[in-house]
Coordinates of C-alpha atoms in Angstrom, one line a residue:
M133 CA -37.2 -20.4 29.3
G134 CA -34.0 -18.9 30.7
G135 CA -33.7 -20.7 34.0
L136 CA -34.0 -24.2 32.6
S137 CA -31.9 -23.4 29.6
K138 CA -29.0 -22.5 31.8
L139 CA -29.3 -25.7 33.7
K140 CA -29.5 -27.7 30.5
D141 CA -26.2 -26.2 29.4
L142 CA -24.6 -27.8 32.5
F143 CA -24.7 -31.3 31.1
V144 CA -23.6 -30.6 27.6
R145 CA -20.2 -32.2 27.2
A146 CA -17.6 -30.9 24.8
E147 CA -15.8 -34.2 24.6
P148 CA -16.8 -37.8 25.4
M149 CA -15.4 -39.3 28.6
L150 CA -13.2 -42.3 28.4
A151 CA -13.0 -44.9 31.1
P152 CA -9.6 -46.3 32.1
M153 CA -8.6 -49.8 31.4
D154 CA -10.0 -52.5 33.7
D155 CA -6.5 -53.8 34.6
P156 CA -3.6 -51.4 33.7
F157 CA -1.1 -53.0 36.0
I158 CA 2.0 -54.8 34.6
Q159 CA 2.1 -58.3 35.9
I160 CA 5.5 -59.8 36.9
D161 CA 6.2 -63.2 35.5
K162 CA 8.0 -64.9 38.5
N163 CA 9.8 -67.6 36.5
A164 CA 10.9 -65.2 33.8
T165 CA 12.1 -62.7 36.3
S166 CA 14.0 -65.4 38.2
Q167 CA 15.7 -66.5 35.1
R168 CA 16.5 -62.9 33.9
L169 CA 18.1 -62.1 37.3
K170 CA 19.8 -65.6 37.4
L171 CA 18.7 -65.9 41.0
R172 CA 19.5 -69.6 41.4
E173 CA 22.9 -69.3 39.8
R174 CA 23.9 -66.3 41.8
G175 CA 22.5 -67.8 45.0
A176 CA 24.7 -70.9 44.5
E177 CA 27.7 -68.7 43.8
Q178 CA 27.1 -66.6 46.9
G179 CA 26.5 -69.7 49.0
A180 CA 29.7 -71.3 47.8
L181 CA 31.5 -68.1 49.0
E182 CA 29.6 -68.4 52.3
Q183 CA 28.0 -65.0 51.5
P184 CA 26.2 -63.3 52.9
P185 CA 27.6 -63.8 56.4
A186 CA 25.4 -65.5 59.0
H187 CA 25.2 -62.4 61.2
L188 CA 23.7 -60.2 58.4
N189 CA 20.1 -59.3 59.2
T190 CA 19.5 -57.1 56.1
L191 CA 19.1 -57.7 52.4
D192 CA 22.3 -58.4 50.5
A193 CA 23.1 -57.0 47.1
V194 CA 21.1 -59.6 45.1
E195 CA 18.1 -59.4 47.4
S196 CA 18.2 -55.6 47.1
E197 CA 18.2 -55.9 43.3
I198 CA 15.1 -58.1 43.5
V199 CA 13.4 -55.6 45.8
T200 CA 14.4 -52.6 43.5
D201 CA 13.0 -54.4 40.5
V202 CA 9.7 -55.0 42.3
H203 CA 9.7 -51.4 43.6
E204 CA 10.0 -50.1 40.0
T205 CA 7.0 -52.2 38.9
Y206 CA 5.0 -50.9 41.9
S207 CA 5.9 -47.3 41.2
R208 CA 4.6 -47.6 37.7
A209 CA 1.5 -49.3 39.1
Q210 CA 1.1 -46.4 41.5
T211 CA 1.3 -43.8 38.7
D212 CA -1.2 -45.7 36.6
A213 CA -3.5 -46.1 39.6
A214 CA -3.3 -42.4 40.4
N215 CA -4.1 -41.5 36.8
S216 CA -7.0 -43.8 36.8
I217 CA -8.4 -42.5 40.1
R218 CA -8.1 -39.0 38.7
T219 CA -10.1 -40.1 35.7
Y220 CA -12.8 -41.6 37.8
D221 CA -12.9 -38.5 40.0
G222 CA -12.9 -36.3 36.9
R223 CA -15.9 -38.2 35.6
L224 CA -17.7 -37.7 38.9
A225 CA -16.9 -33.9 38.7
E226 CA -18.4 -33.7 35.3
L227 CA -21.8 -34.8 36.7
V228 CA -22.4 -31.1 37.3
L229 CA -26.2 -31.3 37.4
L230 CA -26.0 -33.3 40.6
Q231 CA -23.8 -30.6 42.1
S232 CA -26.3 -28.0 41.0
V233 CA -29.5 -29.8 42.0
S234 CA -30.3 -27.1 44.5
Q235 CA -30.7 -24.7 41.6
I236 CA -33.3 -26.8 39.8
G237 CA -36.2 -25.8 42.1
V238 CA -35.4 -22.1 41.7
S239 CA -34.9 -22.4 38.0
A240 CA -38.2 -24.3 37.6
K241 CA -40.1 -21.5 39.4
L242 CA -38.4 -18.9 37.2
A243 CA -39.5 -20.9 34.1
V244 CA -43.1 -20.9 35.3
G245 CA -42.9 -17.2 36.1
D246 CA -41.4 -16.4 32.7
F247 CA -44.1 -18.3 31.0
K248 CA -46.9 -16.5 32.9
L249 CA -45.2 -13.2 32.1
S250 CA -45.3 -14.1 28.4
V251 CA -49.0 -14.9 28.8
A252 CA -49.6 -11.6 30.5
N253 CA -47.8 -9.8 27.6
A254 CA -49.9 -11.6 25.0
L255 CA -53.1 -10.8 26.8
N256 CA -52.1 -7.1 26.9
R257 CA -51.5 -7.1 23.2
L258 CA -54.8 -8.7 22.5
S259 CA -56.5 -6.3 24.9
N260 CA -55.4 -3.4 22.7
S261 CA -56.6 -5.2 19.6
G262 CA -59.9 -6.0 21.3
D263 CA -60.4 -2.3 22.3
A264 CA -59.8 -1.3 18.7
I265 CA -62.5 -3.7 17.5
A266 CA -64.9 -2.4 20.2
S267 CA -64.2 1.2 19.0
S268 CA -64.7 0.0 15.4
Y269 CA -68.1 -1.6 16.2
S270 CA -69.1 1.6 18.0
E271 CA -68.1 3.6 14.9
L272 CA -69.9 1.2 12.5
R273 CA -73.0 1.2 14.7
E274 CA -73.2 5.0 14.9
F275 CA -72.6 5.3 11.2
R276 CA -75.4 3.0 10.4
A277 CA -77.7 4.7 12.8
E278 CA -76.9 8.1 11.5
H279 CA -77.5 7.2 7.9
A280 CA -80.4 4.7 8.5
L281 CA -78.5 1.8 7.1
R282 CA -79.5 -1.8 8.0
R283 CA -77.5 -3.7 5.4
P284 CA -73.9 -4.8 5.5
A285 CA -71.5 -2.9 3.3
H286 CA -71.3 -4.3 -0.2
R287 CA -68.1 -6.0 -1.2
A288 CA -66.5 -3.6 -3.7
T289 CA -64.1 -4.3 -6.5
S290 CA -60.5 -3.7 -5.7
S291 CA -58.9 -0.4 -6.6
A292 CA -56.6 -2.1 -9.0
A293 CA -59.5 -3.8 -10.8
G294 CA -61.6 -0.6 -10.9
L295 CA -58.7 1.4 -12.3
G296 CA -58.1 -1.4 -14.8
Y297 CA -61.6 -1.2 -16.1
I298 CA -61.4 2.6 -16.4
L299 CA -58.1 2.3 -18.3
L300 CA -59.6 -0.5 -20.5
S301 CA -62.5 1.9 -21.4
W302 CA -60.1 4.6 -22.3
A303 CA -57.9 2.2 -24.4
L304 CA -60.9 0.9 -26.3
E305 CA -62.2 4.3 -27.0
T306 CA -58.8 5.5 -28.1
A307 CA -58.4 2.6 -30.5
L308 CA -61.8 3.1 -32.0
N309 CA -61.5 6.9 -32.3
A310 CA -58.1 6.6 -33.8
V311 CA -59.5 4.6 -36.7
L312 CA -62.3 7.1 -37.2
L313 CA -60.2 10.3 -36.8
R314 CA -57.2 9.4 -39.0
Q315 CA -58.6 10.8 -42.2
N316 CA -57.0 14.0 -43.6
D317 CA -54.7 14.2 -40.6
A318 CA -51.3 15.6 -41.4
M319 CA -49.7 13.1 -39.0
G320 CA -51.7 10.2 -40.4
L321 CA -52.6 7.4 -38.0
L322 CA -50.3 8.9 -35.3
G323 CA -52.3 12.1 -35.4
G324 CA -55.5 10.2 -35.2
V325 CA -54.2 8.3 -32.1
V326 CA -53.1 11.5 -30.4
A327 CA -56.5 13.2 -31.0
A328 CA -58.4 10.0 -30.0
A329 CA -56.4 9.6 -26.8
A330 CA -57.0 13.2 -25.8
I331 CA -60.7 13.0 -26.5
G332 CA -61.0 9.7 -24.7
A333 CA -59.0 10.7 -21.7
L334 CA -61.2 13.7 -21.0
N335 CA -64.4 11.7 -21.7
V336 CA -63.4 8.7 -19.6
G337 CA -61.6 10.7 -16.8
V338 CA -64.5 12.9 -16.1
A339 CA -66.9 9.9 -16.1
A340 CA -64.7 8.0 -13.6
V341 CA -64.6 11.0 -11.2
V342 CA -68.4 11.4 -11.5
G343 CA -68.9 7.6 -10.9
R344 CA -66.7 7.7 -7.8
L345 CA -67.7 11.0 -6.2
V346 CA -71.0 12.2 -7.6
W347 CA -73.1 9.1 -8.4
P348 CA -72.9 7.7 -4.8
L349 CA -74.5 11.0 -3.5
T350 CA -77.8 9.7 -5.1
Q351 CA -77.9 7.1 -2.3
H352 CA -77.4 9.5 0.6
C353 CA -80.1 9.7 3.2
A354 CA -79.9 13.5 3.3
N355 CA -82.3 15.0 0.7
A356 CA -80.0 17.9 -0.1
K357 CA -77.0 15.6 -1.0
R358 CA -79.3 13.2 -2.9
V359 CA -80.6 16.1 -5.0
L360 CA -77.1 17.4 -5.5
G361 CA -76.1 13.9 -6.7
W362 CA -78.9 13.7 -9.3
V363 CA -78.2 17.2 -10.5
G364 CA -74.5 16.3 -10.9
I365 CA -75.5 13.2 -12.8
A366 CA -77.8 15.2 -15.1
L367 CA -75.1 17.8 -15.8
W368 CA -72.6 15.0 -16.5
L369 CA -74.9 13.2 -18.9
G370 CA -75.5 16.5 -20.7
S371 CA -71.7 17.2 -20.9
V372 CA -71.2 13.7 -22.2
A373 CA -73.7 14.3 -25.0
I374 CA -72.3 17.7 -25.9
W375 CA -68.7 16.5 -25.8
N376 CA -69.2 13.5 -27.9
W377 CA -71.6 15.4 -30.3
G378 CA -68.7 17.9 -30.8
A379 CA -66.2 15.0 -31.3
A380 CA -68.5 13.5 -34.0
H381 CA -68.7 16.9 -35.8
Y382 CA -64.9 17.2 -35.4
R383 CA -64.6 14.0 -37.4
D384 CA -67.0 15.3 -40.1
A385 CA -64.9 18.5 -40.4
K386 CA -61.7 16.4 -40.8
V387 CA -63.3 14.1 -43.4
T388 CA -64.5 17.1 -45.4
G389 CA -61.0 18.5 -45.3
L390 CA -61.9 21.9 -43.8
P391 CA -59.1 23.9 -42.4
N392 CA -59.1 24.3 -38.6
P393 CA -61.5 21.4 -38.0
E394 CA -61.7 22.1 -34.3
V395 CA -63.2 25.6 -35.0
E396 CA -65.4 24.3 -37.8
A397 CA -66.8 21.6 -35.5
L398 CA -68.1 24.2 -33.1
A399 CA -70.0 25.9 -36.0
M400 CA -71.3 22.6 -37.2
M401 CA -72.8 21.4 -33.9
T402 CA -76.1 23.0 -34.6
G403 CA -76.6 20.7 -37.6
G404 CA -76.7 16.9 -38.0
L405 CA -74.0 14.4 -38.6
D406 CA -72.8 13.6 -42.1
S407 CA -71.7 10.0 -41.6
I408 CA -72.7 6.8 -39.9
Y409 CA -69.1 6.7 -38.6
S410 CA -69.6 9.9 -36.9
W411 CA -72.7 8.5 -35.2
A412 CA -70.5 5.5 -34.2
L413 CA -68.0 7.8 -32.6
L414 CA -70.8 9.6 -30.7
I415 CA -72.3 6.4 -29.4
A416 CA -69.0 4.8 -28.6
G417 CA -68.0 7.9 -26.6
A418 CA -71.2 7.8 -24.6
V419 CA -70.9 4.0 -24.0
F420 CA -67.3 4.2 -22.8
A421 CA -68.2 7.2 -20.5
V422 CA -70.9 5.2 -18.9
M423 CA -68.6 2.2 -18.5
A424 CA -66.0 4.3 -16.8
A425 CA -68.6 5.9 -14.5
L426 CA -69.9 2.5 -13.6
S427 CA -66.4 1.2 -12.9
G428 CA -65.8 4.2 -10.6
Y429 CA -69.1 3.7 -8.9
R430 CA -68.4 0.0 -8.1
M431 CA -65.0 0.7 -6.6
D432 CA -66.6 1.1 -3.2
D433 CA -69.9 0.7 -1.4
P434 CA -72.5 2.9 -3.2
Y435 CA -73.3 4.7 0.0
P436 CA -70.8 7.6 0.6
G437 CA -68.3 6.7 3.4
Y438 CA -69.8 3.4 4.3
G439 CA -67.2 1.3 2.5
R440 CA -64.4 3.2 4.2
V441 CA -65.8 2.6 7.6
A442 CA -66.5 -1.1 6.9
R443 CA -63.0 -1.7 5.5
R444 CA -61.5 -0.1 8.6
H445 CA -63.6 -2.4 10.8
D446 CA -62.6 -5.5 8.8
E447 CA -59.0 -4.5 9.0
R448 CA -59.2 -4.3 12.8
C449 CA -60.9 -7.6 13.0
Q450 CA -58.2 -9.2 10.8
I451 CA -55.5 -7.7 13.0
Y452 CA -57.2 -9.1 16.1
A453 CA -57.4 -12.6 14.4
E454 CA -53.7 -12.4 13.4
D455 CA -52.8 -11.3 17.0
V456 CA -54.7 -14.3 18.5
E457 CA -53.0 -16.7 16.1
S458 CA -49.5 -15.2 16.7
A459 CA -49.9 -15.2 20.5
T460 CA -51.1 -18.8 20.4
I461 CA -48.2 -20.0 18.3
Q462 CA -45.7 -18.0 20.4
L463 CA -47.0 -19.4 23.7
K464 CA -47.2 -22.9 22.3
E465 CA -43.5 -22.7 21.2
I466 CA -42.5 -21.4 24.7
R467 CA -44.6 -24.1 26.4
D468 CA -43.1 -26.8 24.3
D469 CA -39.5 -25.5 24.8
A470 CA -40.0 -25.3 28.5
I471 CA -41.5 -28.8 28.8
D472 CA -38.8 -30.2 26.6
E473 CA -36.1 -28.6 28.8
A474 CA -37.8 -29.8 32.0
V475 CA -38.1 -33.3 30.7
G476 CA -34.5 -33.2 29.4
I477 CA -33.2 -32.1 32.8
R478 CA -35.3 -34.7 34.6
T479 CA -33.9 -37.4 32.3
E480 CA -30.4 -36.1 32.6
L481 CA -30.7 -36.0 36.4
D482 CA -31.7 -39.7 36.5
R483 CA -28.9 -40.5 34.0
Q484 CA -26.3 -38.8 36.1
Q485 CA -27.5 -40.5 39.3
A486 CA -27.2 -43.9 37.6
E487 CA -23.8 -42.9 36.1
R488 CA -22.5 -41.8 39.5
G489 CA -23.4 -45.2 40.9
Q490 CA -21.6 -46.9 38.0
I491 CA -18.5 -44.7 38.3
L492 CA -18.3 -45.3 42.1
A493 CA -18.7 -49.0 41.6
A494 CA -16.0 -49.1 39.0
R495 CA -13.8 -46.9 41.2
D496 CA -14.2 -49.2 44.1
A497 CA -13.5 -52.3 41.9
F498 CA -10.4 -50.6 40.6
A499 CA -9.2 -49.7 44.1
R500 CA -9.7 -53.4 45.2
R501 CA -7.8 -54.5 42.1
F502 CA -4.9 -52.2 43.0
S503 CA -4.9 -53.6 46.6
E504 CA -4.9 -57.1 45.3
F505 CA -2.1 -56.3 42.9
S506 CA -0.1 -54.9 45.7
N507 CA -0.5 -58.1 47.7
Q508 CA 0.3 -60.1 44.6
L509 CA 3.4 -58.1 44.0
E510 CA 4.6 -58.6 47.6
T511 CA 4.0 -62.4 47.3
I512 CA 6.0 -62.6 44.0
A513 CA 8.8 -60.6 45.6
N514 CA 9.1 -63.0 48.5
A515 CA 8.9 -65.9 46.0
L516 CA 11.9 -64.5 44.1
L517 CA 13.8 -63.9 47.3
Q518 CA 13.0 -67.5 48.3
D519 CA 14.5 -68.8 45.0
Y520 CA 17.7 -67.0 45.7
R521 CA 17.8 -68.0 49.4
T522 CA 17.1 -71.7 48.7
A523 CA 20.0 -71.9 46.1
N524 CA 22.2 -70.0 48.6
L525 CA 21.5 -72.3 51.5
T526 CA 22.0 -75.4 49.4
A527 CA 25.5 -74.3 48.3
R528 CA 26.8 -73.0 51.7
S529 CA 28.2 -75.0 54.6
T530 CA 27.8 -72.4 57.3
A531 CA 24.7 -71.3 59.1
S532 CA 22.1 -69.4 57.1
P533 CA 22.1 -65.6 57.4
E534 CA 19.7 -64.1 60.0
G535 CA 17.9 -62.0 57.3
F536 CA 16.9 -65.1 55.3
S537 CA 14.2 -65.8 57.8
N538 CA 12.6 -62.4 57.4
R539 CA 9.6 -61.9 55.1
W540 CA 9.9 -58.7 52.9
T541 CA 7.0 -56.3 53.2
L542 CA 5.9 -53.9 50.5
Q543 CA 5.2 -50.4 51.7
K544 CA 1.7 -50.0 50.1
S545 CA 0.1 -46.7 49.3
V546 CA -3.6 -46.1 49.9
L547 CA -5.8 -44.6 47.2
P548 CA -7.8 -41.6 48.2
P549 CA -11.5 -42.0 48.8
P550 CA -14.0 -40.7 46.2
P551 CA -15.1 -37.1 46.6
P552 CA -18.1 -36.8 48.8
M553 CA -21.5 -36.1 47.3
V554 CA -22.9 -33.0 49.0
V555 CA -26.4 -33.5 47.5
K556 CA -28.8 -35.3 49.7
E557 CA -31.4 -37.8 48.6
D558 CA -34.2 -35.4 49.7
D559 CA -32.7 -32.7 47.5
L560 CA -32.8 -35.0 44.5
R561 CA -36.4 -36.0 45.2
A562 CA -37.4 -32.3 45.6
A563 CA -35.7 -31.4 42.3
E564 CA -37.7 -34.1 40.5
V565 CA -40.9 -33.0 42.1
A566 CA -40.1 -29.4 41.0
L567 CA -39.5 -30.4 37.4
D568 CA -42.7 -32.4 37.3
A569 CA -44.6 -29.5 38.8
T570 CA -43.1 -27.2 36.2
T571 CA -44.4 -29.1 33.3
S572 CA -47.9 -29.3 34.9
E573 CA -48.0 -25.6 35.8
I574 CA -46.9 -24.4 32.4
S575 CA -49.3 -26.7 30.6
A576 CA -52.1 -25.5 32.9
A577 CA -51.1 -21.8 32.3
F578 CA -51.1 -22.4 28.6
D579 CA -54.6 -23.9 28.6
Q580 CA -55.9 -21.1 30.8
A581 CA -54.4 -18.5 28.5
I582 CA -55.9 -20.1 25.4
Q583 CA -59.3 -19.9 27.1
Q584 CA -58.8 -16.2 27.7
F585 CA -58.1 -15.6 24.0
E586 CA -61.6 -14.7 22.8
P587 CA -62.2 -16.1 19.3
L588 CA -63.0 -13.4 16.7
D589 CA -66.5 -14.9 16.0
K590 CA -67.4 -14.9 19.7
L591 CA -66.0 -11.3 20.1
K592 CA -68.1 -10.2 17.1
R593 CA -71.3 -11.7 18.5
R594 CA -70.7 -10.1 21.9
L595 CA -69.9 -6.7 20.5
G596 CA -72.6 -7.0 17.8
D597 CA -75.3 -7.9 20.4
A598 CA -74.2 -5.0 22.6

């Protein structure tokens, strides 16, 4: 479902987001700093020298060093704070689904529309298959009426099986005849096999053609075709008898050792057979011919043309059943994908709302911590100044400088406010309602589509009753 898939891509992160440290600010150790700067020693030295002068109302060199040290710490803290704030704001910016909430309703409608379009396309394809079945029923009904058929078409053997039986008949006849015809052959067994294969091929081949094309005519409703079929069968039976009678005499001529046994066999056909083996060749040829004819006859329904019409009808029914199954599976996959995407977007929307609240809370806490750190840094700075000033006042005999009574103030920076959220609460609720409605509408459309897919058995009953 294109619309929802595009929205789903919005909350796929390439990398995990990392939160800044809870307290990245470097704390100043007041006592250690005082010792490092030797504030008490330097204050006593300056006081003994009556420095700074009493009229000085600004910071002296030592005080400026203290303030500079504090400013450096504060500058690093400002940089860390700015980086952390950017991290928080970056995390807020990555909640893109909240920024795109207005698209959810439109995408949900598109998803429903796409699904209904898929349903319409599936119904159109099934309509074509249904029309084909209706035409097939009409053709089958007219064929039965025209030929006075009230029975269903017989299930025929497959073409491969029928051809296999015919080839088996030919192979068996060839093997038997080869044994009986090898005597006095210049080529020995090979000559017998060649002669047997030729005799069997003609015998079985003609029988198969008769069984497939002539024999079914005996079932035809038209008297003329039925008579033609019986006449053809009679002629074929006569030809089988004559051909195999001649083959048997051909064996007698070969066994006798007569030259040109083919020609001699024709002259001998008016007489009887000399050997029981010749009678075996005659009977085997007739049996295999009947077997081949029967195999050809059973390759289709015995009534001419009925099997072809019935198979065409069955194929159209099978195509319709496969189309129904394919359409059902396809629509089910589309439905499941759309619902999964809608549920995923709804879940992600709730997650991003909760995450935004957590980020804002963490950002506010960080901003308060930075403000507290600024005040703490100012307090430490004044404490360091006081260490220096106390030692200075203790060592001097003149009046204290005017600047010693001043409290130093840190020029604090204010962190920027979080980016405003342009999405209204009503928009969020509307998006959630749209996603819920999408799952319901797509499920309902799927159920309605399945009801419109007429099962094959019901379609057959309806068309058959018609």
